[in-house]
Coordinates of C-alpha atoms in Angstrom, one line a residue:
Chain A
M1 CA 0.0 0.0 0.0
Q2 CA 1.3 3.4 -1.0
G3 CA 2.9 5.4 1.9
Y4 CA 3.4 2.3 4.1
N5 CA 6.1 -0.4 4.4
F6 CA 5.4 -4.0 3.6
A7 CA 3.0 -5.2 6.5
Y8 CA 2.5 -1.7 7.9
L9 CA 5.4 -1.6 10.4
D10 CA 8.8 0.0 9.5
E11 CA 11.7 -2.6 9.3
Q12 CA 13.4 -1.2 12.5
T13 CA 10.2 -1.8 14.6
K14 CA 9.9 -5.3 13.1
R15 CA 13.7 -5.9 14.1
M16 CA 12.9 -4.7 17.6
I17 CA 9.8 -7.1 17.9
R18 CA 11.8 -10.0 16.5
R19 CA 14.5 -9.4 19.1
A20 CA 11.8 -9.6 21.7
V21 CA 10.4 -12.8 20.2
L22 CA 13.9 -14.4 20.2
K23 CA 14.3 -13.6 23.9
A24 CA 10.8 -14.8 24.7
V25 CA 11.5 -18.2 22.9
A26 CA 14.8 -18.4 24.8
I27 CA 13.0 -18.0 28.2
P28 CA 9.6 -20.0 27.6
G29 CA 6.7 -18.3 29.5
H30 CA 8.7 -15.2 30.6
Q31 CA 7.1 -11.8 29.7
V32 CA 9.5 -9.8 27.7
P33 CA 8.8 -6.0 27.5
F34 CA 8.8 -4.5 24.1
A35 CA 8.3 -1.0 22.7
S36 CA 4.7 -1.6 21.6
R37 CA 3.5 0.8 18.7
E38 CA 0.2 2.5 18.1
M39 CA -1.5 0.4 15.4
P40 CA -4.3 1.5 13.2
L41 CA -6.7 -0.7 15.1
P42 CA -7.5 0.1 18.7
Y43 CA -6.0 -1.4 21.8
G44 CA -8.0 -4.4 22.8
W45 CA -8.6 -5.4 19.3
G46 CA -5.5 -7.5 19.1
T47 CA -2.7 -4.9 18.6
G48 CA -0.1 -7.3 20.3
G49 CA -1.0 -10.1 17.8
I50 CA -1.1 -7.8 15.0
Q51 CA 2.4 -6.5 15.8
L52 CA 3.7 -9.9 15.9
T53 CA 2.1 -11.0 12.6
A54 CA 3.4 -7.8 11.0
A55 CA 7.0 -8.5 12.3
L56 CA 7.0 -12.2 11.2
I57 CA 4.9 -12.2 8.0
G58 CA 6.7 -12.5 4.6
P59 CA 5.3 -12.5 1.1
D60 CA 5.2 -16.2 0.9
D61 CA 3.2 -16.7 4.1
V62 CA -0.5 -17.8 4.2
L63 CA -2.4 -16.0 7.0
K64 CA -5.4 -17.3 8.8
V65 CA -7.1 -15.1 11.3
I66 CA -9.7 -16.2 13.8
D67 CA -11.7 -14.8 16.6
Q68 CA -13.7 -16.9 19.0
G69 CA -12.6 -19.9 16.7
A70 CA -14.3 -18.4 13.6
D71 CA -12.9 -16.9 10.5
D72 CA -16.1 -15.0 9.8
T73 CA -16.4 -13.0 13.0
T74 CA -16.1 -9.2 12.5
N75 CA -12.7 -8.7 14.1
A76 CA -11.2 -11.6 12.3
V77 CA -12.5 -10.3 8.9
S78 CA -11.1 -6.9 9.7
I79 CA -7.6 -8.1 10.7
R80 CA -7.4 -10.4 7.8
S81 CA -8.4 -7.6 5.3
F82 CA -5.7 -5.4 7.1
F83 CA -2.9 -7.7 6.2
A84 CA -4.2 -8.5 2.8
R85 CA -4.2 -4.6 2.2
V86 CA -0.9 -3.6 3.7
A87 CA 1.1 -6.9 2.9
G88 CA -0.8 -8.3 0.0
V89 CA -0.3 -11.8 1.3
R90 CA -2.5 -14.8 0.6
T91 CA -5.1 -15.5 3.4
T92 CA -7.0 -18.7 4.1
T93 CA -9.7 -20.0 6.4
R94 CA -8.2 -23.5 6.3
T95 CA -6.0 -24.3 9.3
T96 CA -4.0 -26.8 7.4
E97 CA -3.1 -24.3 4.7
A98 CA -1.9 -21.5 7.0
S99 CA 1.7 -20.8 7.8
L100 CA 0.7 -18.1 10.3
I101 CA -2.4 -18.2 12.4
Q102 CA -3.5 -15.2 14.5
T103 CA -6.1 -16.0 17.0
R104 CA -8.2 -14.6 19.7
H105 CA -9.7 -16.7 22.4
R106 CA -9.3 -20.1 20.7
I107 CA -6.8 -22.8 19.5
P108 CA -7.9 -24.6 16.4
E109 CA -9.4 -28.0 16.8
T110 CA -7.0 -29.4 14.0
P111 CA -3.7 -30.2 15.5
L112 CA -1.0 -27.7 14.5
R113 CA 2.3 -28.7 12.6
A114 CA 5.9 -27.7 13.2
D115 CA 5.9 -25.4 10.1
Q116 CA 3.2 -23.3 11.6
I117 CA 3.2 -20.3 14.0
I118 CA 0.3 -19.4 16.1
I119 CA 0.0 -16.0 17.4
Y120 CA -2.3 -15.3 20.3
Q121 CA -3.8 -11.9 21.0
V122 CA -3.3 -11.3 24.7
P123 CA -5.2 -8.8 26.9
M124 CA -3.6 -9.3 30.3
P125 CA -0.1 -11.0 30.0
D126 CA 0.4 -11.3 33.7
P127 CA -1.4 -14.3 35.2
L128 CA -1.1 -12.7 38.7
Y129 CA -2.7 -9.3 37.8
R130 CA -5.9 -10.1 39.8
L131 CA -4.0 -11.2 42.8
E132 CA -1.2 -8.6 42.5
P133 CA -2.1 -5.6 40.4
S134 CA 1.3 -3.9 40.9
R135 CA 3.5 -5.1 37.8
P136 CA 6.9 -4.5 39.6
V137 CA 5.7 -6.7 42.5
A138 CA 4.5 -9.3 40.2
R139 CA 7.7 -9.4 38.4
R140 CA 9.5 -10.1 41.7
L141 CA 7.0 -12.9 42.4
H142 CA 7.9 -14.5 38.9
A143 CA 11.7 -14.2 39.7
M144 CA 11.1 -16.0 42.9
V145 CA 8.8 -18.5 41.5
D146 CA 6.5 -17.3 44.2
Y147 CA 3.2 -18.6 42.9
G148 CA 1.5 -19.5 46.2
A149 CA -1.1 -16.8 46.0
M150 CA -2.4 -18.5 42.8
H151 CA -2.6 -21.9 44.4
V152 CA -4.5 -20.3 47.3
K153 CA -6.8 -18.7 44.9
L154 CA -7.6 -21.9 43.2
Y155 CA -7.9 -23.5 46.6
E156 CA -10.4 -20.9 47.8
D157 CA -12.5 -21.5 44.6
I158 CA -12.8 -25.3 45.6
T159 CA -13.8 -24.5 49.2
R160 CA -16.4 -21.9 48.1
F161 CA -17.8 -23.5 44.9
G162 CA -16.6 -27.0 45.1
R163 CA -14.4 -26.6 41.9
V164 CA -12.1 -24.2 40.3
A165 CA -14.1 -21.3 39.1
V166 CA -11.6 -20.4 36.3
S167 CA -13.4 -21.2 33.0
Y168 CA -11.0 -19.4 30.6
D169 CA -7.5 -18.0 30.9
H170 CA -6.7 -20.9 33.3
P171 CA -3.1 -20.3 34.4
V172 CA -0.4 -22.8 33.2
M173 CA 3.1 -23.6 34.2
V174 CA 5.5 -23.4 31.2
N175 CA 8.7 -25.5 31.3
Q176 CA 8.2 -26.1 35.1
R177 CA 9.4 -22.4 35.6
Y178 CA 7.0 -19.5 34.6
L179 CA 3.4 -19.1 35.4
M180 CA 1.8 -18.0 32.3
S181 CA -1.6 -16.7 31.1
P182 CA -2.6 -18.8 28.0
S183 CA -4.7 -15.8 27.0
P184 CA -8.5 -16.0 27.5
I185 CA -8.9 -19.3 25.6
P186 CA -11.4 -21.7 27.2
A187 CA -9.7 -24.2 29.7
F188 CA -10.9 -26.8 27.1
D189 CA -8.0 -25.6 24.9
N190 CA -5.3 -25.7 27.5
P191 CA -4.2 -29.2 26.7
K192 CA -3.4 -28.2 23.1
L193 CA -0.7 -25.8 24.5
H194 CA 1.3 -28.9 25.9
R195 CA 4.1 -30.1 23.6
S196 CA 2.6 -28.5 20.5
P197 CA 4.8 -28.9 17.5
A198 CA 4.0 -25.3 16.5
L199 CA 5.8 -22.2 17.7
Q200 CA 3.2 -20.4 20.0
L201 CA 3.7 -16.6 20.4
F202 CA 1.7 -14.3 22.6
G203 CA 1.5 -10.5 22.0
A204 CA -0.1 -8.0 24.4
G205 CA 0.1 -4.6 22.7
R206 CA -1.4 -2.3 25.4
E207 CA 0.6 -4.0 28.2
K208 CA 3.6 -4.1 26.0
R209 CA 4.7 -7.6 26.6
I210 CA 5.6 -10.6 24.3
Y211 CA 6.0 -14.2 25.5
A212 CA 6.3 -17.6 23.9
V213 CA 6.0 -21.2 24.2
P214 CA 8.6 -22.9 21.9
P215 CA 7.7 -26.1 20.1
F216 CA 7.4 -29.3 22.2
T217 CA 7.5 -27.4 25.5
S218 CA 5.8 -28.6 28.5
V219 CA 2.7 -26.6 29.5
V220 CA 0.8 -27.8 32.6
S221 CA -2.5 -26.4 33.7
L222 CA -2.5 -25.5 37.4
D223 CA -4.4 -28.0 39.6
F224 CA -4.2 -30.2 42.6
E225 CA -3.7 -33.9 42.9
D226 CA -7.1 -34.3 44.4
H227 CA -8.7 -31.8 42.3
E228 CA -7.4 -32.4 38.8
F229 CA -7.7 -29.8 36.0
N230 CA -11.2 -30.5 34.5
P231 CA -12.2 -28.3 31.6
Q232 CA -15.7 -27.8 30.7
R233 CA -17.4 -28.2 27.4
A234 CA -21.1 -27.9 26.6
P235 CA -22.3 -31.5 26.6
Q236 CA -24.2 -31.1 23.4
T237 CA -23.5 -32.2 19.8
C238 CA -22.6 -29.8 17.0
A239 CA -26.0 -29.2 15.2
L240 CA -24.1 -28.7 11.8
C241 CA -21.4 -31.5 11.8
G242 CA -22.4 -33.7 14.6
S243 CA -19.1 -33.3 16.5
T244 CA -19.3 -34.6 20.0
T245 CA -15.7 -33.5 20.9
S246 CA -15.2 -29.9 19.6
Y247 CA -15.8 -26.7 21.5
L248 CA -19.3 -25.4 21.0
D249 CA -20.9 -22.0 20.7
E250 CA -24.3 -21.6 22.2
M251 CA -26.7 -19.6 20.1
V252 CA -30.1 -18.3 21.2
I253 CA -32.7 -19.0 18.5
D254 CA -35.9 -17.7 20.1
D255 CA -37.1 -16.1 23.2
Q256 CA -38.7 -19.3 24.5
G257 CA -35.4 -20.7 25.8
G258 CA -34.6 -22.3 22.5
R259 CA -30.8 -23.0 22.0
M260 CA -28.6 -24.3 19.2
F261 CA -25.0 -25.6 19.6
A262 CA -22.4 -25.5 16.9
C263 CA -18.6 -25.8 16.5
S264 CA -16.9 -22.6 17.4
D265 CA -14.0 -23.6 15.1
T266 CA -15.8 -22.8 11.9
D267 CA -13.0 -24.3 9.7
F268 CA -13.2 -27.6 11.6
C269 CA -16.9 -27.9 11.3
E270 CA -16.7 -27.2 7.5
Q271 CA -14.0 -29.9 7.2
Q272 CA -16.1 -32.4 9.1
R273 CA -19.1 -31.7 7.0
Q274 CA -17.2 -32.1 3.8
A275 CA -15.6 -35.4 4.9
Q276 CA -19.1 -36.6 5.6
H277 CA -20.3 -35.3 2.2
D278 CA -17.3 -37.1 0.5
H279 CA -18.0 -40.2 2.5
A280 CA -21.6 -40.3 1.4
A281 CA -20.9 -39.7 -2.2
Chain B
M1 CA 10.6 52.6 42.7
A2 CA 7.0 52.9 41.7
Y3 CA 4.7 50.2 43.0
V4 CA 2.0 49.5 40.5
A5 CA -1.1 48.0 42.0
V6 CA -3.0 45.5 39.9
K7 CA -6.1 47.6 39.1
G8 CA -8.3 48.2 36.1
G9 CA -9.7 44.6 36.1
E10 CA -12.6 45.8 34.2
V11 CA -10.7 46.9 31.3
A12 CA -8.5 43.8 31.3
I13 CA -11.5 41.5 31.3
G14 CA -13.0 43.4 28.3
A15 CA -9.8 43.2 26.4
A16 CA -9.6 39.5 27.2
H17 CA -13.1 38.7 26.0
A18 CA -12.4 40.7 22.8
W19 CA -9.3 38.8 22.1
L20 CA -11.1 35.5 22.9
A21 CA -13.9 36.4 20.4
R22 CA -11.1 37.0 17.7
V23 CA -9.4 33.8 18.5
R24 CA -12.6 31.9 18.4
R25 CA -13.5 33.3 15.1
G26 CA -10.1 32.4 13.6
D27 CA -8.9 33.4 10.2
P28 CA -11.6 35.8 9.0
S29 CA -10.8 34.9 5.4
L30 CA -12.2 31.5 6.1
P31 CA -15.9 30.9 6.2
Q32 CA -17.5 30.7 9.7
I33 CA -18.7 27.3 11.0
D34 CA -22.4 27.2 11.9
A35 CA -23.9 25.3 14.8
V36 CA -26.0 23.4 12.2
Q37 CA -22.8 21.9 10.6
I38 CA -21.6 20.9 14.0
E39 CA -24.8 19.2 14.8
A40 CA -24.8 17.3 11.5
Q41 CA -21.1 16.5 11.2
L42 CA -19.6 16.3 14.8
G43 CA -22.4 14.2 16.1
R44 CA -20.2 12.3 18.6
A45 CA -19.1 15.6 20.1
V46 CA -22.7 16.7 20.4
D47 CA -23.5 13.4 22.1
R48 CA -20.8 13.8 24.6
V49 CA -21.8 17.4 25.4
M50 CA -25.5 16.4 25.8
A51 CA -24.6 13.5 28.2
E52 CA -22.1 15.6 30.4
G53 CA -24.3 18.7 30.2
A54 CA -27.3 16.5 31.2
L55 CA -29.5 18.1 28.6
Y56 CA -30.9 16.4 25.5
D57 CA -30.9 19.2 22.9
R58 CA -28.7 18.5 19.9
H59 CA -28.9 22.1 18.6
L60 CA -28.1 23.8 21.9
A61 CA -25.1 21.4 22.4
A62 CA -23.8 22.2 18.9
L63 CA -24.1 25.9 19.8
A64 CA -22.2 25.3 23.0
I65 CA -19.4 23.5 21.2
L66 CA -19.1 26.4 18.8
Q67 CA -19.0 28.9 21.6
A68 CA -16.5 26.9 23.6
Q69 CA -14.1 26.5 20.7
G70 CA -14.6 22.9 20.8
D71 CA -13.6 22.5 24.4
L72 CA -16.1 19.9 25.3
I73 CA -16.1 20.3 29.1
E74 CA -16.6 24.0 28.7
A75 CA -19.5 23.2 26.1
A76 CA -21.1 20.8 28.7
F77 CA -20.7 23.5 31.4
L78 CA -22.4 26.1 29.1
L79 CA -25.3 23.7 28.7
R80 CA -25.6 22.8 32.3
A81 CA -25.7 26.5 33.1
Y82 CA -28.6 26.8 30.7
R83 CA -30.4 23.7 31.9
T84 CA -30.3 24.7 35.4
T85 CA -32.6 27.8 34.5
L86 CA -35.3 25.6 32.9
P87 CA -38.5 25.0 34.8
R88 CA -39.2 21.4 35.7
L89 CA -42.7 21.0 34.2
I90 CA -43.3 17.3 34.5
D91 CA -41.5 13.8 34.8
T92 CA -41.5 11.6 31.8
E93 CA -42.6 7.9 31.9
P94 CA -39.6 5.6 32.2
V95 CA -38.3 5.0 28.6
D96 CA -38.4 1.3 27.3
T97 CA -35.2 0.5 25.8
G98 CA -36.5 -3.0 24.9
A99 CA -38.7 -1.3 22.4
M100 CA -35.8 0.8 21.0
R101 CA -35.7 1.3 17.2
L102 CA -32.2 -0.1 16.9
H103 CA -29.4 1.3 14.9
R104 CA -26.8 -0.8 16.5
R105 CA -27.2 -3.9 18.6
I106 CA -24.4 -6.3 19.5
S107 CA -24.0 -9.1 22.1
A108 CA -20.4 -10.2 23.0
I109 CA -21.7 -13.3 24.8
F110 CA -23.7 -15.0 22.1
K111 CA -22.6 -15.6 18.6
D112 CA -26.1 -15.1 17.4
L113 CA -29.4 -14.3 19.1
P114 CA -33.0 -13.4 18.3
G115 CA -33.0 -10.1 16.4
G116 CA -29.4 -10.6 15.2
Q117 CA -26.2 -8.8 15.6
R118 CA -26.3 -5.3 14.0
L119 CA -23.2 -3.3 13.8
G120 CA -24.7 0.0 12.8
P121 CA -22.6 3.2 12.2
T122 CA -19.5 2.1 14.1
T123 CA -15.9 2.7 13.8
D124 CA -15.1 -0.6 15.5
Y125 CA -13.6 -2.2 12.4
T126 CA -12.2 0.7 10.6
H127 CA -8.5 0.7 10.0
R128 CA -7.1 4.0 11.6
L129 CA -5.3 5.3 8.6
L130 CA -5.5 9.0 8.1
D131 CA -7.4 9.7 5.0
F132 CA -5.5 12.5 3.2
E133 CA -8.2 12.9 0.6
R134 CA -10.2 16.0 1.6
P135 CA -12.8 16.8 1.1
E136 CA -13.8 13.0 1.2
P137 CA -16.0 11.7 -1.6
E138 CA -19.7 11.8 -1.0
P139 CA -20.5 8.4 0.5
V140 CA -22.6 6.0 -1.6
I141 CA -26.0 5.6 -0.2
T142 CA -26.9 2.1 0.1
T143 CA -30.4 1.3 1.6
I144 CA -30.6 -2.0 3.3
A145 CA -34.1 -3.3 4.1
R146 CA -34.7 -3.0 7.8
T147 CA -35.8 -6.2 9.3
A148 CA -38.1 -5.3 12.2
S149 CA -37.7 -8.7 13.9
P150 CA -38.0 -8.1 17.7
A151 CA -34.7 -8.0 19.6
P152 CA -35.2 -8.9 23.2
R153 CA -32.5 -7.9 25.5
A154 CA -29.7 -10.5 25.6
T155 CA -29.7 -10.3 29.4
D156 CA -33.5 -11.2 29.5
L157 CA -32.7 -14.3 27.6
L158 CA -30.0 -15.3 30.2
G159 CA -32.3 -14.2 33.0
A160 CA -34.9 -16.7 32.0
E161 CA -32.5 -19.5 33.0
A162 CA -31.9 -17.7 36.4
L163 CA -28.1 -17.6 35.6
L164 CA -28.2 -13.9 35.9
E165 CA -29.3 -12.0 39.0
P166 CA -32.9 -10.5 38.6
D167 CA -33.0 -6.9 37.5
P168 CA -34.1 -5.1 40.8
S169 CA -37.5 -3.7 40.1
G170 CA -37.8 -0.1 41.0
T171 CA -40.0 0.7 43.9
G172 CA -41.3 4.3 44.5
E173 CA -39.9 7.5 43.2
P174 CA -36.2 7.5 42.1
A175 CA -34.0 10.0 43.8
D176 CA -33.2 13.2 41.8
L177 CA -29.5 14.3 41.8
T178 CA -30.6 17.7 40.4
M179 CA -33.0 18.4 43.2
A180 CA -30.9 17.4 46.3
A181 CA -27.5 17.3 47.3
L182 CA -25.7 14.0 46.8
G183 CA -25.5 12.1 50.0
F184 CA -23.9 8.8 51.1
P185 CA -24.6 5.9 51.0
A186 CA -26.0 6.7 47.6
G187 CA -28.6 4.2 46.2
R188 CA -28.1 2.8 42.8
D189 CA -30.6 5.3 41.3
L190 CA -28.4 8.2 42.3
R191 CA -25.2 6.4 41.4
L192 CA -26.4 5.8 37.8
Q193 CA -27.6 9.3 37.4
T194 CA -24.2 10.6 38.6
L195 CA -22.4 8.4 36.2
A196 CA -24.7 9.1 33.3
R197 CA -23.4 12.7 33.4
G198 CA -19.9 12.0 34.7
D199 CA -16.9 12.6 32.9
E200 CA -16.2 10.3 30.0
G201 CA -12.4 10.3 30.5
F202 CA -12.8 9.7 34.3
L203 CA -15.3 6.8 33.8
L204 CA -13.1 5.3 31.2
A205 CA -10.0 5.5 33.4
L206 CA -11.9 3.9 36.4
G207 CA -13.5 1.2 34.3
Y208 CA -10.0 0.5 32.8
S209 CA -8.5 0.2 36.3
T210 CA -11.0 -2.5 37.1
Q211 CA -9.8 -4.5 34.1
R212 CA -6.2 -4.2 35.1
G213 CA -6.7 -5.8 38.5
Y214 CA -7.9 -2.9 40.7
G215 CA -11.2 -4.4 41.6
N216 CA -11.8 -6.9 38.9
T217 CA -15.4 -7.7 37.9
H218 CA -15.0 -10.3 35.1
P219 CA -17.1 -8.3 32.7
F220 CA -18.8 -9.3 29.4
V221 CA -20.8 -7.0 27.3
G222 CA -24.1 -8.9 27.4
E223 CA -25.6 -6.3 25.1
L224 CA -24.8 -2.9 23.7
R225 CA -27.6 -1.2 21.9
V226 CA -28.0 2.1 20.2
G227 CA -31.2 3.5 18.9
E228 CA -34.2 5.8 19.4
V229 CA -36.7 5.6 22.1
A230 CA -40.0 7.4 22.5
V231 CA -40.3 9.8 25.4
A232 CA -43.8 10.0 26.8
I233 CA -45.5 12.1 29.6
T234 CA -48.8 11.7 31.3
P235 CA -50.3 15.1 31.8
P236 CA -52.5 15.0 34.9
E237 CA -55.5 16.5 33.1
L238 CA -55.4 13.7 30.5
G239 CA -54.6 10.8 32.7
F240 CA -53.0 8.8 29.9
A241 CA -49.4 8.9 28.4
I242 CA -48.7 10.8 25.2
E243 CA -45.4 10.6 23.2
I244 CA -43.7 14.0 22.9
G245 CA -40.6 13.1 20.9
D246 CA -37.7 10.6 20.4
I247 CA -34.2 10.6 21.9
T248 CA -31.2 8.5 20.9
L249 CA -29.7 6.4 23.7
T250 CA -26.9 3.9 24.1
E251 CA -27.5 1.2 26.7
C252 CA -24.9 -1.3 27.9
Q253 CA -25.9 -4.4 29.9
M254 CA -22.7 -5.8 31.4
V255 CA -22.8 -9.4 32.6
N256 CA -20.2 -10.0 35.3
Q257 CA -19.1 -13.3 36.7
F258 CA -19.9 -15.2 39.9
A259 CA -21.0 -13.6 43.1
G260 CA -22.0 -16.7 44.9
S261 CA -22.0 -17.0 48.6
K262 CA -23.2 -19.6 51.2
A263 CA -26.8 -18.0 50.8
V264 CA -26.9 -17.3 47.1
P265 CA -25.9 -19.7 44.4
P266 CA -23.3 -18.8 41.9
Q267 CA -24.8 -16.5 39.2
F268 CA -23.9 -13.7 36.9
T269 CA -24.3 -10.1 38.2
R270 CA -25.3 -6.9 36.4
G271 CA -23.6 -3.7 35.6
Y272 CA -25.7 -1.0 33.7
G273 CA -24.7 1.8 31.5
L274 CA -27.2 4.3 29.9
C275 CA -26.4 7.6 28.2
F276 CA -27.6 10.1 25.7
G277 CA -26.5 9.7 22.0
H278 CA -24.3 7.2 20.5
A279 CA -21.5 6.7 23.0
D280 CA -20.3 3.0 23.3
R281 CA -17.2 4.0 25.3
R282 CA -19.3 6.0 27.9
A283 CA -22.0 3.3 28.2
I284 CA -19.5 0.4 28.6
A285 CA -17.3 2.4 31.1
M286 CA -20.3 3.4 33.1
A287 CA -21.5 -0.2 33.4
L288 CA -18.1 -1.3 34.5
V289 CA -18.0 1.3 37.2
D290 CA -21.6 0.8 38.3
R291 CA -20.9 -3.0 38.8
S292 CA -17.6 -2.2 40.6
M293 CA -19.3 0.1 43.1
R294 CA -21.7 -2.8 43.9
A295 CA -18.8 -4.6 45.5
E296 CA -19.8 -3.9 49.1
D297 CA -23.5 -4.9 48.5
L298 CA -22.3 -8.2 46.9
G299 CA -20.0 -9.0 49.8
E300 CA -16.8 -8.4 47.8
D301 CA -13.7 -6.7 49.4
V302 CA -13.6 -3.1 48.7
K303 CA -10.0 -2.1 48.1
A304 CA -9.8 -0.4 44.7
P305 CA -10.7 3.2 43.8
A306 CA -13.5 2.1 41.4
Q307 CA -15.2 0.1 44.3
N308 CA -15.4 3.1 46.5
A309 CA -18.7 4.7 45.6
E310 CA -18.1 7.9 47.6
F311 CA -14.8 8.4 45.8
V312 CA -16.1 7.8 42.3
L313 CA -19.3 9.8 42.6
S314 CA -17.6 12.8 44.4
H315 CA -15.1 13.1 41.6
C316 CA -16.8 12.0 38.4
D317 CA -18.5 15.4 37.6
N318 CA -16.2 17.3 35.2
V319 CA -18.1 20.6 35.6
E320 CA -17.5 20.5 39.3
A321 CA -13.9 19.2 38.9
T322 CA -12.8 21.7 36.3
G323 CA -14.1 24.5 38.3
F324 CA -12.3 23.6 41.5
V325 CA -9.0 22.6 39.7
E326 CA -9.0 25.8 37.6
H327 CA -9.9 28.1 40.4
L328 CA -6.4 27.7 41.6
K329 CA -5.5 30.3 39.1
L330 CA -7.8 32.9 40.7
P331 CA -6.1 35.5 43.1
H332 CA -5.3 33.9 46.4
H333 CA -3.0 36.6 47.7
V334 CA -4.8 37.2 50.9
D335 CA -4.5 33.6 52.1
F336 CA -0.9 33.5 50.6
Q337 CA -0.1 36.6 52.6
S338 CA -1.2 34.9 55.9
A339 CA 0.8 31.7 54.9
L340 CA 3.8 34.1 54.3
E341 CA 3.4 35.6 57.8
T342 CA 3.0 32.2 59.4
I343 CA 6.1 30.7 57.8
R344 CA 8.3 33.7 58.6
A345 CA 7.1 33.5 62.3
M346 CA 7.9 29.8 62.4
R347 CA 11.4 30.5 61.1
R348 CA 12.0 33.3 63.6
D349 CA 10.9 30.9 66.3
A350 CA 13.2 28.3 65.1
E351 CA 16.2 30.7 64.7
A352 CA 15.5 32.0 68.2
S353 CA 15.6 28.5 69.8
D354 CA 18.7 27.7 67.7
A355 CA 20.3 30.9 69.2
R356 CA 19.5 29.8 72.6
L357 CA 21.2 26.4 72.3

């Protein structure tokens, strides 16, 4: 696009972001501060993810953008069209075709490969912020591996509600060292973080932090021996493809209490239906 | 040396106002802006001034913006100062936002819902690239057939399952912030009135602080709707309601996570935002702060600024705040003189006691 560099950001900024990424990969789960830039989309829309994508994308990349698992949600459409406009790259909705996947709040159902990078948009990078709002103090807690407060919080949930009341953004231990926010993905997706062959990058633009989970790194959701990590999924079946294992969206279809459930991962749902169609034919 | 006393205030003020008028007018070779253009083309500024000025009148708000050189707090102040002179003739019936003629209606908690998701005239998904082409080409008018399918509030759908706390039904006359001094503890009616005309920046910052760990409320935008509602009054001599006009409102129903206790099962709780005009930011921030201030009632720890109702409500009015902050530039030399004398006396005492030692 005229007047702007390839993929919007100038090359110096890209280099600065790549350096932060390298450091993040070298210290899995550690939040690396970076000089986050103003982007032409507002903070909270995924500026961290967009900056990562802009710093990593090349002319040969194929980009997939999802929001809530879907390619057709407004924000995903907007970010995808942004990169199509400023980088002129090929975009796709197929998980298997993408080399870069930018996501908000989901990990695709289709397992990722070693030649793929997944970029998470992160609102609050520090998993401790609700327990310790001061960033300098939280940083010290990370340095000392002082995560007792988080265990106490989960324990208090169990005593009050009989279960851990964290349904998304469930904190994880990365490489047995750093407590990390997986971004607000449903706890259902947490197991996909563990030993994933793909490089996983996390960008928080407003909070100016980048962190990473390198391929094949251990990622363990926080739990207790007698209260094991137990993520929830709507017990229904997808009304479109019949999946009983994928994560489902609940849609309200009337004001009489009518509900419909369908895969949140629209590409996965599409592929399932295609396979059934091919099988029938 | 001659001591020149600061006198001639009247002349100074006259000169200042004349200069102000020249500055406000700007380069006389350029055409003057008219309030009508502001009303038509700076609609969001008009909305903000109406909200903070607590008066729904698009034309007067535009006039105030023009007179205030675009200083929106000053414009809200002008509007408030006019509003206060108006006689209170009658109270309207409560407006029904459920029956709103929708321009915009989105729910962040359901992918789809009865009545659908409608973006309306939003900047949400624009790319913030400066458009150097001015004047911009006339927009292409595309008319989309409006489907009039009913759009029940998303929170009512959730409420039917009892997962959301019931909306407290109003009993009796609501308090009126403009007719009595704000006192504490303030009921939710007074809190919402105060927030509705509170400073957008202040509400925004406080709402933001709750998202960053200073009094988290786990918020979800259950629904945000913008549109026109009818305003009706019931004249005592008629005994039935008649509609007197339409106003544009933005309403945010925030759904906040778990407030369970031994007595109450876990359920979602509510935060509420309502304001004049199209103002997503204001309505969302208001709903965050409203919910945050309910911390004490819901048995949560009160530690963060946004949870302290007295702190929030006492400082959110920008007309009050700008007055008191800016009054520091008024002459204070009498007070200062007494402070000078006191500090001199204290130093003398200290020197005297040093000398004694």
